[in-house]
mmCIF file of C-alpha atoms in Angstrom:
data_model
loop_
_atom_site.group_PDB
_atom_site.id
_atom_site.type_symbol
_atom_site.label_atom_id
_atom_site.label_comp_id
_atom_site.label_asym_id
_atom_site.label_seq_id
_atom_site.Cartn_x
_atom_site.Cartn_y
_atom_site.Cartn_z
ATOM 1 C CA MET X 1 -27.553 24.324 -27.555
ATOM 2 C CA ASP X 2 -30.194 25.853 -25.532
ATOM 3 C CA SER X 3 -31.828 22.453 -25.236
ATOM 4 C CA LEU X 4 -28.657 20.868 -24.062
ATOM 5 C CA THR X 5 -28.249 23.638 -21.582
ATOM 6 C CA SER X 6 -31.621 23.187 -20.271
ATOM 7 C CA LEU X 7 -31.331 19.290 -20.135
ATOM 8 C CA THR X 8 -27.913 19.852 -18.086
ATOM 9 C CA SER X 9 -29.487 22.146 -15.694
ATOM 10 C CA PHE X 10 -32.295 19.713 -15.084
ATOM 11 C CA VAL X 11 -30.062 16.687 -14.377
ATOM 12 C CA ARG X 12 -27.767 18.414 -12.063
ATOM 13 C CA THR X 13 -31.063 19.897 -10.225
ATOM 14 C CA ALA X 14 -32.573 16.326 -10.166
ATOM 15 C CA GLU X 15 -29.163 14.907 -8.858
ATOM 16 C CA THR X 16 -29.012 17.219 -5.928
ATOM 17 C CA LEU X 17 -32.567 18.231 -5.511
ATOM 18 C CA SER X 18 -31.414 21.785 -5.027
ATOM 19 C CA PHE X 19 -31.176 24.559 -7.622
ATOM 20 C CA VAL X 20 -28.512 26.263 -5.588
ATOM 21 C CA GLN X 21 -26.472 23.428 -5.572
ATOM 22 C CA ALA X 22 -26.939 22.668 -9.089
ATOM 23 C CA ALA X 23 -25.873 26.304 -9.968
ATOM 24 C CA ARG X 24 -22.801 25.844 -7.996
ATOM 25 C CA ILE X 25 -21.722 22.877 -10.017
ATOM 26 C CA LEU X 26 -22.522 24.497 -13.261
ATOM 27 C CA GLY X 27 -20.927 27.703 -12.526
ATOM 28 C CA ILE X 28 -24.104 29.825 -13.351
ATOM 29 C CA SER X 29 -26.675 31.532 -10.876
ATOM 30 C CA ALA X 30 -29.627 29.612 -9.343
ATOM 31 C CA SER X 31 -32.003 31.819 -11.111
ATOM 32 C CA ALA X 32 -30.457 30.819 -14.267
ATOM 33 C CA VAL X 33 -30.723 27.012 -13.680
ATOM 34 C CA GLY X 34 -34.509 27.852 -12.655
ATOM 35 C CA LYS X 35 -34.842 29.733 -15.898
ATOM 36 C CA ASN X 36 -33.397 26.797 -17.724
ATOM 37 C CA VAL X 37 -35.445 24.254 -16.105
ATOM 38 C CA ALA X 38 -38.713 26.278 -16.551
ATOM 39 C CA ARG X 39 -37.804 26.489 -20.301
ATOM 40 C CA LEU X 40 -37.612 22.575 -20.599
ATOM 41 C CA GLU X 41 -40.833 22.148 -18.738
ATOM 42 C CA GLN X 42 -42.568 24.600 -21.159
ATOM 43 C CA LYS X 43 -41.231 22.905 -24.094
ATOM 44 C CA LEU X 44 -42.165 19.526 -23.034
ATOM 45 C CA GLY X 45 -45.700 20.558 -21.428
ATOM 46 C CA VAL X 46 -45.107 18.943 -18.178
ATOM 47 C CA ARG X 47 -43.969 19.706 -14.792
ATOM 48 C CA LEU X 48 -40.638 18.088 -13.785
ATOM 49 C CA PHE X 49 -40.403 19.142 -10.299
ATOM 50 C CA ASN X 50 -42.468 19.709 -7.239
ATOM 51 C CA ARG X 51 -41.356 22.899 -5.745
ATOM 52 C CA SER X 52 -41.946 24.507 -2.175
ATOM 53 C CA THR X 53 -40.219 26.960 -0.165
ATOM 54 C CA ARG X 54 -38.153 24.177 1.634
ATOM 55 C CA SER X 55 -37.798 21.352 -0.877
ATOM 56 C CA VAL X 56 -37.535 20.210 -4.441
ATOM 57 C CA SER X 57 -38.566 16.742 -5.469
ATOM 58 C CA LEU X 58 -39.141 15.008 -8.816
ATOM 59 C CA THR X 59 -42.522 14.414 -10.474
ATOM 60 C CA ALA X 60 -43.091 11.001 -12.027
ATOM 61 C CA GLU X 61 -42.566 12.457 -15.222
ATOM 62 C CA GLY X 62 -39.166 14.108 -14.022
ATOM 63 C CA ALA X 63 -38.245 10.734 -12.505
ATOM 64 C CA VAL X 64 -38.366 9.181 -16.028
ATOM 65 C CA LEU X 65 -36.761 12.058 -18.073
ATOM 66 C CA LEU X 66 -33.813 11.895 -15.440
ATOM 67 C CA VAL X 67 -32.776 8.396 -16.604
ATOM 68 C CA ARG X 68 -33.035 9.128 -20.192
ATOM 69 C CA CYS X 69 -31.039 12.605 -19.889
ATOM 70 C CA GLN X 70 -28.457 10.953 -17.696
ATOM 71 C CA GLN X 71 -27.701 8.433 -20.417
ATOM 72 C CA ILE X 72 -27.845 11.227 -23.079
ATOM 73 C CA LEU X 73 -25.255 13.164 -20.970
ATOM 74 C CA GLU X 74 -23.055 10.288 -20.362
ATOM 75 C CA GLN X 75 -22.787 9.407 -24.142
ATOM 76 C CA LEU X 76 -22.007 13.082 -24.860
ATOM 77 C CA GLN X 77 -19.084 13.018 -22.422
ATOM 78 C CA ASP X 78 -18.133 9.777 -23.776
ATOM 79 C CA ALA X 79 -18.056 11.162 -27.193
ATOM 80 C CA GLU X 80 -16.191 14.236 -26.082
ATOM 81 C CA ALA X 81 -13.563 12.160 -24.414
ATOM 82 C CA GLU X 82 -13.074 10.017 -27.411
ATOM 83 C CA LEU X 83 -12.812 12.920 -29.731
ATOM 84 C CA THR X 84 -10.193 14.839 -27.535
ATOM 85 C CA SER X 85 -8.163 11.821 -26.682
ATOM 86 C CA HIS X 86 -5.529 12.599 -29.105
ATOM 87 C CA ILE X 87 -5.218 16.366 -28.272
ATOM 88 C CA ALA X 88 -1.582 16.950 -27.343
ATOM 89 C CA GLN X 89 -2.379 19.304 -24.346
ATOM 90 C CA PRO X 90 -5.431 18.579 -22.185
ATOM 91 C CA SER X 91 -7.297 21.661 -21.110
ATOM 92 C CA GLY X 92 -10.516 22.743 -19.126
ATOM 93 C CA LYS X 93 -11.449 22.996 -15.587
ATOM 94 C CA LEU X 94 -10.769 19.945 -13.242
ATOM 95 C CA ARG X 95 -12.448 19.878 -10.075
ATOM 96 C CA VAL X 96 -10.628 17.967 -7.243
ATOM 97 C CA SER X 97 -11.860 17.102 -3.896
ATOM 98 C CA LEU X 98 -9.088 16.190 -1.140
ATOM 99 C CA PRO X 99 -9.121 15.829 2.519
ATOM 100 C CA VAL X 100 -8.000 19.087 4.579
ATOM 101 C CA THR X 101 -4.548 17.797 4.901
ATOM 102 C CA GLY X 102 -4.508 17.232 1.307
ATOM 103 C CA TYR X 103 -2.477 20.230 0.811
ATOM 104 C CA ARG X 104 0.478 18.566 2.167
ATOM 105 C CA LEU X 105 0.211 15.799 -0.300
ATOM 106 C CA LEU X 106 -0.708 17.796 -3.448
ATOM 107 C CA LEU X 107 1.002 21.247 -3.355
ATOM 108 C CA PRO X 108 4.522 19.865 -3.614
ATOM 109 C CA LEU X 109 3.448 18.539 -6.940
ATOM 110 C CA LEU X 110 1.238 21.547 -8.318
ATOM 111 C CA PRO X 111 3.984 23.637 -9.910
ATOM 112 C CA SER X 112 5.284 20.618 -11.950
ATOM 113 C CA PHE X 113 1.840 19.881 -12.997
ATOM 114 C CA THR X 114 0.942 23.398 -13.856
ATOM 115 C CA ARG X 115 4.084 23.868 -15.989
ATOM 116 C CA ARG X 116 3.308 20.555 -17.775
ATOM 117 C CA TYR X 117 -0.654 21.084 -18.181
ATOM 118 C CA PRO X 118 -0.932 24.959 -18.320
ATOM 119 C CA ASP X 119 -4.308 24.876 -19.983
ATOM 120 C CA ILE X 120 -5.859 22.811 -17.053
ATOM 121 C CA GLU X 121 -7.630 25.119 -14.763
ATOM 122 C CA LEU X 122 -7.528 23.281 -11.216
ATOM 123 C CA ASP X 123 -10.339 24.053 -8.904
ATOM 124 C CA LEU X 124 -9.398 22.283 -5.501
ATOM 125 C CA ASP X 125 -11.895 21.754 -2.637
ATOM 126 C CA PHE X 126 -10.389 20.700 0.732
ATOM 127 C CA SER X 127 -12.805 19.289 3.149
ATOM 128 C CA ASP X 128 -12.821 16.057 5.497
ATOM 129 C CA ARG X 129 -16.657 15.531 4.740
ATOM 130 C CA LEU X 130 -17.668 12.684 2.621
ATOM 131 C CA VAL X 131 -18.295 14.207 -0.624
ATOM 132 C CA ASN X 132 -20.636 12.656 -3.250
ATOM 133 C CA ILE X 133 -18.169 12.853 -6.398
ATOM 134 C CA ILE X 134 -20.927 12.219 -8.983
ATOM 135 C CA ASP X 135 -23.800 14.426 -7.587
ATOM 136 C CA GLU X 136 -21.531 17.262 -6.453
ATOM 137 C CA GLY X 137 -19.835 17.382 -9.882
ATOM 138 C CA PHE X 138 -16.210 16.520 -8.993
ATOM 139 C CA ASP X 139 -13.932 15.103 -11.568
ATOM 140 C CA VAL X 140 -11.563 13.547 -9.027
ATOM 141 C CA ALA X 141 -11.453 12.886 -5.494
ATOM 142 C CA ILE X 142 -8.456 12.075 -3.333
ATOM 143 C CA ARG X 143 -9.460 9.955 -0.219
ATOM 144 C CA SER X 144 -8.459 7.329 2.099
ATOM 145 C CA GLY X 145 -10.197 4.332 3.380
ATOM 146 C CA GLU X 146 -12.645 1.636 1.600
ATOM 147 C CA ILE X 147 -14.319 2.670 -1.530
ATOM 148 C CA ALA X 148 -17.870 1.445 -1.377
ATOM 149 C CA ASP X 149 -19.630 3.414 -4.380
ATOM 150 C CA SER X 150 -19.718 0.871 -7.370
ATOM 151 C CA ARG X 151 -20.161 3.986 -9.720
ATOM 152 C CA LEU X 152 -16.682 4.999 -9.073
ATOM 153 C CA THR X 153 -13.426 3.608 -10.371
ATOM 154 C CA SER X 154 -10.169 4.088 -8.161
ATOM 155 C CA LYS X 155 -6.347 4.058 -8.451
ATOM 156 C CA LYS X 156 -4.092 3.495 -5.326
ATOM 157 C CA LEU X 157 -1.672 6.428 -4.784
ATOM 158 C CA GLY X 158 0.400 5.394 -1.922
ATOM 159 C CA SER X 159 0.159 4.232 1.711
ATOM 160 C CA PHE X 160 0.973 5.797 5.153
ATOM 161 C CA ARG X 161 1.084 4.728 8.588
ATOM 162 C CA PHE X 162 0.030 6.125 11.973
ATOM 163 C CA VAL X 163 2.163 7.253 14.758
ATOM 164 C CA LEU X 164 1.830 8.579 18.192
ATOM 165 C CA CYS X 165 3.532 11.898 18.860
ATOM 166 C CA ALA X 166 3.716 14.645 21.387
ATOM 167 C CA SER X 167 5.869 17.816 21.760
ATOM 168 C CA PRO X 168 9.106 17.712 23.807
ATOM 169 C CA ALA X 169 7.781 20.046 26.320
ATOM 170 C CA TYR X 170 5.006 17.576 27.025
ATOM 171 C CA LEU X 171 7.391 14.783 27.259
ATOM 172 C CA LEU X 172 9.445 16.574 29.667
ATOM 173 C CA GLU X 173 6.601 17.233 31.886
ATOM 174 C CA TYR X 174 4.864 14.020 31.937
ATOM 175 C CA GLY X 175 7.654 11.606 30.859
ATOM 176 C CA SER X 176 8.073 9.300 27.735
ATOM 177 C CA PRO X 177 6.008 6.090 27.947
ATOM 178 C CA VAL X 178 7.975 2.885 27.396
ATOM 179 C CA SER X 179 4.906 0.559 26.877
ATOM 180 C CA PRO X 180 1.356 0.979 25.727
ATOM 181 C CA GLN X 181 0.296 0.291 29.450
ATOM 182 C CA ASP X 182 2.086 3.479 30.129
ATOM 183 C CA LEU X 183 -0.336 5.533 28.079
ATOM 184 C CA ASN X 184 -2.816 5.211 31.057
ATOM 185 C CA ASN X 185 -0.955 7.912 32.965
ATOM 186 C CA HIS X 186 -1.081 10.464 29.897
ATOM 187 C CA GLU X 187 -3.159 13.019 28.380
ATOM 188 C CA PHE X 188 -4.682 12.662 24.725
ATOM 189 C CA ILE X 189 -5.757 14.579 22.010
ATOM 190 C CA LEU X 190 -8.435 12.748 19.865
ATOM 191 C CA TYR X 191 -9.531 13.030 16.269
ATOM 192 C CA ARG X 192 -13.206 12.659 15.544
ATOM 193 C CA PHE X 193 -14.473 11.881 11.775
ATOM 194 C CA PRO X 194 -16.445 14.788 10.408
ATOM 195 C CA SER X 195 -18.518 12.521 8.340
ATOM 196 C CA THR X 196 -19.560 10.199 10.842
ATOM 197 C CA GLY X 197 -18.778 11.707 14.333
ATOM 198 C CA LEU X 198 -16.953 8.639 15.372
ATOM 199 C CA LEU X 199 -13.537 8.857 17.105
ATOM 200 C CA GLN X 200 -10.463 7.722 15.235
ATOM 201 C CA PRO X 201 -9.417 4.333 16.898
ATOM 202 C CA TRP X 202 -6.007 3.805 18.416
ATOM 203 C CA GLU X 203 -4.695 0.354 17.372
ATOM 204 C CA LEU X 204 -1.645 -0.594 19.041
ATOM 205 C CA GLN X 205 0.938 -3.519 19.292
ATOM 206 C CA GLY X 206 1.457 -4.326 22.835
ATOM 207 C CA VAL X 207 2.963 -7.095 24.961
ATOM 208 C CA ASP X 208 -0.512 -8.879 24.834
ATOM 209 C CA GLY X 209 -0.755 -8.525 20.963
ATOM 210 C CA ILE X 210 -2.806 -6.290 18.935
ATOM 211 C CA SER X 211 -5.680 -4.229 20.387
ATOM 212 C CA ASP X 212 -7.472 -0.905 20.311
ATOM 213 C CA PHE X 213 -6.226 1.374 23.101
ATOM 214 C CA THR X 214 -9.208 3.423 24.224
ATOM 215 C CA PRO X 215 -7.920 6.922 25.433
ATOM 216 C CA VAL X 216 -9.660 9.253 27.811
ATOM 217 C CA SER X 217 -10.154 12.309 25.781
ATOM 218 C CA VAL X 218 -8.693 15.454 27.111
ATOM 219 C CA LEU X 219 -9.055 17.168 23.932
ATOM 220 C CA THR X 220 -11.195 16.268 20.734
ATOM 221 C CA ALA X 221 -11.006 18.041 17.272
ATOM 222 C CA ASN X 222 -12.525 17.201 13.958
ATOM 223 C CA ASN X 223 -9.843 18.932 11.904
ATOM 224 C CA ILE X 224 -6.588 17.011 11.750
ATOM 225 C CA GLU X 225 -4.431 20.415 11.521
ATOM 226 C CA ALA X 226 -6.199 21.617 14.989
ATOM 227 C CA VAL X 227 -4.789 18.322 16.438
ATOM 228 C CA ILE X 228 -1.280 18.796 15.178
ATOM 229 C CA ARG X 229 -1.202 22.361 16.535
ATOM 230 C CA MET X 230 -2.443 21.192 19.919
ATOM 231 C CA SER X 231 0.243 18.451 19.990
ATOM 232 C CA THR X 232 3.175 20.815 19.266
ATOM 233 C CA ALA X 233 1.541 23.076 21.878
ATOM 234 C CA GLY X 234 2.067 20.559 24.437
ATOM 235 C CA MET X 235 -1.430 19.534 25.377
ATOM 236 C CA GLY X 236 -1.118 15.841 24.916
ATOM 237 C CA ILE X 237 -0.401 12.660 22.876
ATOM 238 C CA SER X 238 -1.816 12.404 19.560
ATOM 239 C CA TYR X 239 -2.648 9.443 17.287
ATOM 240 C CA VAL X 240 -1.925 10.785 13.338
ATOM 241 C CA PRO X 241 -1.022 9.851 9.973
ATOM 242 C CA ASP X 242 2.894 10.013 9.620
ATOM 243 C CA PHE X 243 2.609 12.230 6.635
ATOM 244 C CA VAL X 244 0.735 15.138 8.379
ATOM 245 C CA VAL X 245 3.724 15.316 11.201
ATOM 246 C CA ARG X 246 6.627 14.686 9.165
ATOM 247 C CA GLU X 247 7.747 18.226 8.896
ATOM 248 C CA ALA X 248 7.138 18.748 12.700
ATOM 249 C CA LEU X 249 9.063 15.621 13.574
ATOM 250 C CA GLU X 250 11.986 16.830 11.457
ATOM 251 C CA LYS X 251 12.008 20.160 13.142
ATOM 252 C CA GLY X 252 11.910 18.805 16.541
ATOM 253 C CA GLU X 253 8.369 20.458 17.156
ATOM 254 C CA LEU X 254 7.216 16.726 17.837
ATOM 255 C CA ARG X 255 8.762 13.487 18.954
ATOM 256 C CA GLU X 256 7.403 9.951 18.190
ATOM 257 C CA VAL X 257 6.135 8.296 21.056
ATOM 258 C CA LEU X 258 6.412 4.326 21.490
ATOM 259 C CA PRO X 259 7.899 3.994 17.892
ATOM 260 C CA GLY X 260 6.750 0.827 16.131
ATOM 261 C CA SER X 261 3.617 0.445 18.391
ATOM 262 C CA CYS X 262 1.091 1.740 15.898
ATOM 263 C CA ILE X 263 0.073 -1.110 13.372
ATOM 264 C CA ARG X 264 -2.493 0.546 11.413
ATOM 265 C CA GLN X 265 -1.700 1.415 8.088
ATOM 266 C CA GLY X 266 -3.812 3.705 5.534
ATOM 267 C CA GLN X 267 -4.022 3.909 1.664
ATOM 268 C CA PHE X 268 -4.850 7.008 -0.354
ATOM 269 C CA SER X 269 -6.671 6.502 -3.709
ATOM 270 C CA ALA X 270 -7.902 8.787 -6.579
ATOM 271 C CA LEU X 271 -11.632 8.181 -7.346
ATOM 272 C CA TRP X 272 -13.539 9.185 -10.371
ATOM 273 C CA ALA X 273 -16.849 8.461 -12.083
ATOM 274 C CA THR X 274 -16.757 5.108 -14.322
ATOM 275 C CA ARG X 275 -16.903 5.932 -17.929
ATOM 276 C CA ARG X 276 -15.953 4.098 -21.143
ATOM 277 C CA HIS X 277 -13.649 6.999 -21.933
ATOM 278 C CA LEU X 278 -11.820 9.081 -19.630
ATOM 279 C CA SER X 279 -11.562 12.679 -20.221
ATOM 280 C CA PRO X 280 -8.021 13.588 -20.927
ATOM 281 C CA ARG X 281 -7.828 16.292 -18.160
ATOM 282 C CA ILE X 282 -8.799 13.787 -15.501
ATOM 283 C CA ARG X 283 -6.529 11.139 -17.045
ATOM 284 C CA CYS X 284 -3.319 13.288 -16.965
ATOM 285 C CA PHE X 285 -3.879 14.253 -13.345
ATOM 286 C CA ILE X 286 -4.597 10.782 -11.947
ATOM 287 C CA ASP X 287 -1.169 9.628 -14.130
ATOM 288 C CA PHE X 288 0.770 12.765 -12.904
ATOM 289 C CA VAL X 289 0.149 12.143 -9.301
ATOM 290 C CA SER X 290 0.482 8.282 -9.471
ATOM 291 C CA GLU X 291 3.882 8.573 -11.256
ATOM 292 C CA ASN X 292 5.304 11.342 -9.209
ATOM 293 C CA GLY X 293 4.366 10.067 -5.985
ATOM 294 C CA LEU X 294 1.554 11.620 -3.866
ATOM 295 C CA LEU X 295 3.002 10.265 -0.600
ATOM 296 C CA LYS X 296 6.824 10.669 -0.370
ATOM 297 C CA PRO X 297 8.878 8.128 1.978
#
């Protein structure tokens, strides 16, 4: 067991090139990770990492060992999943990464999920940054957009559309636009993607066909919740996914602007590391959010 602990600490450190990050993934202290790796180095009689005060890198021997150890750990995970696939009640910690707005999607489903699977310990991480699911030790991620990592398997969970919206007070002061061309006389709140720094484009259907409208920013934020708050405060028109403003629209805190003009749609998917045997706790979570509807109409 000590050897397996040392191997796991080595692999997580090698994948992240950080003892601190490896410790966070494993749920132990960084000093414990360092001792486990040192114990493995002493046992093998080789140095696995080049260490400095600022960085950690693999030695040639460490790079060779990493490939073998990753295969060993994957085989162990496959064996564990296969042996526990018939267990009636899945259990264990499940680390899930979601966008900041993910609480609007998942929280309504959590009471039913925890009642059905009381032995699963959910660890939810809400962040708009582009997380590395495998290297950061997440079991599942819920994300929108294209899936570019061939190491991941995905399952579609639901689609959403974009809407333009503003507060009643703003529309009373500035008037309600009746065509996309009227937007040139308005103020805007823009969303900037935290992972790339790029602004969310506005794709609108106008009299001249589909085009990207380029608004002049009054306010820009990289947090969608801040964009919503500024919109309800009457600071401008925003272009946001419909599910994040559904409640505000129902309460009358926001009104949709130019209904039907937004032609862009998005898709949420569950992502997880591709394996031959899927852990029961991961499988039941994915099946649950898929069957119960992550995005309600």
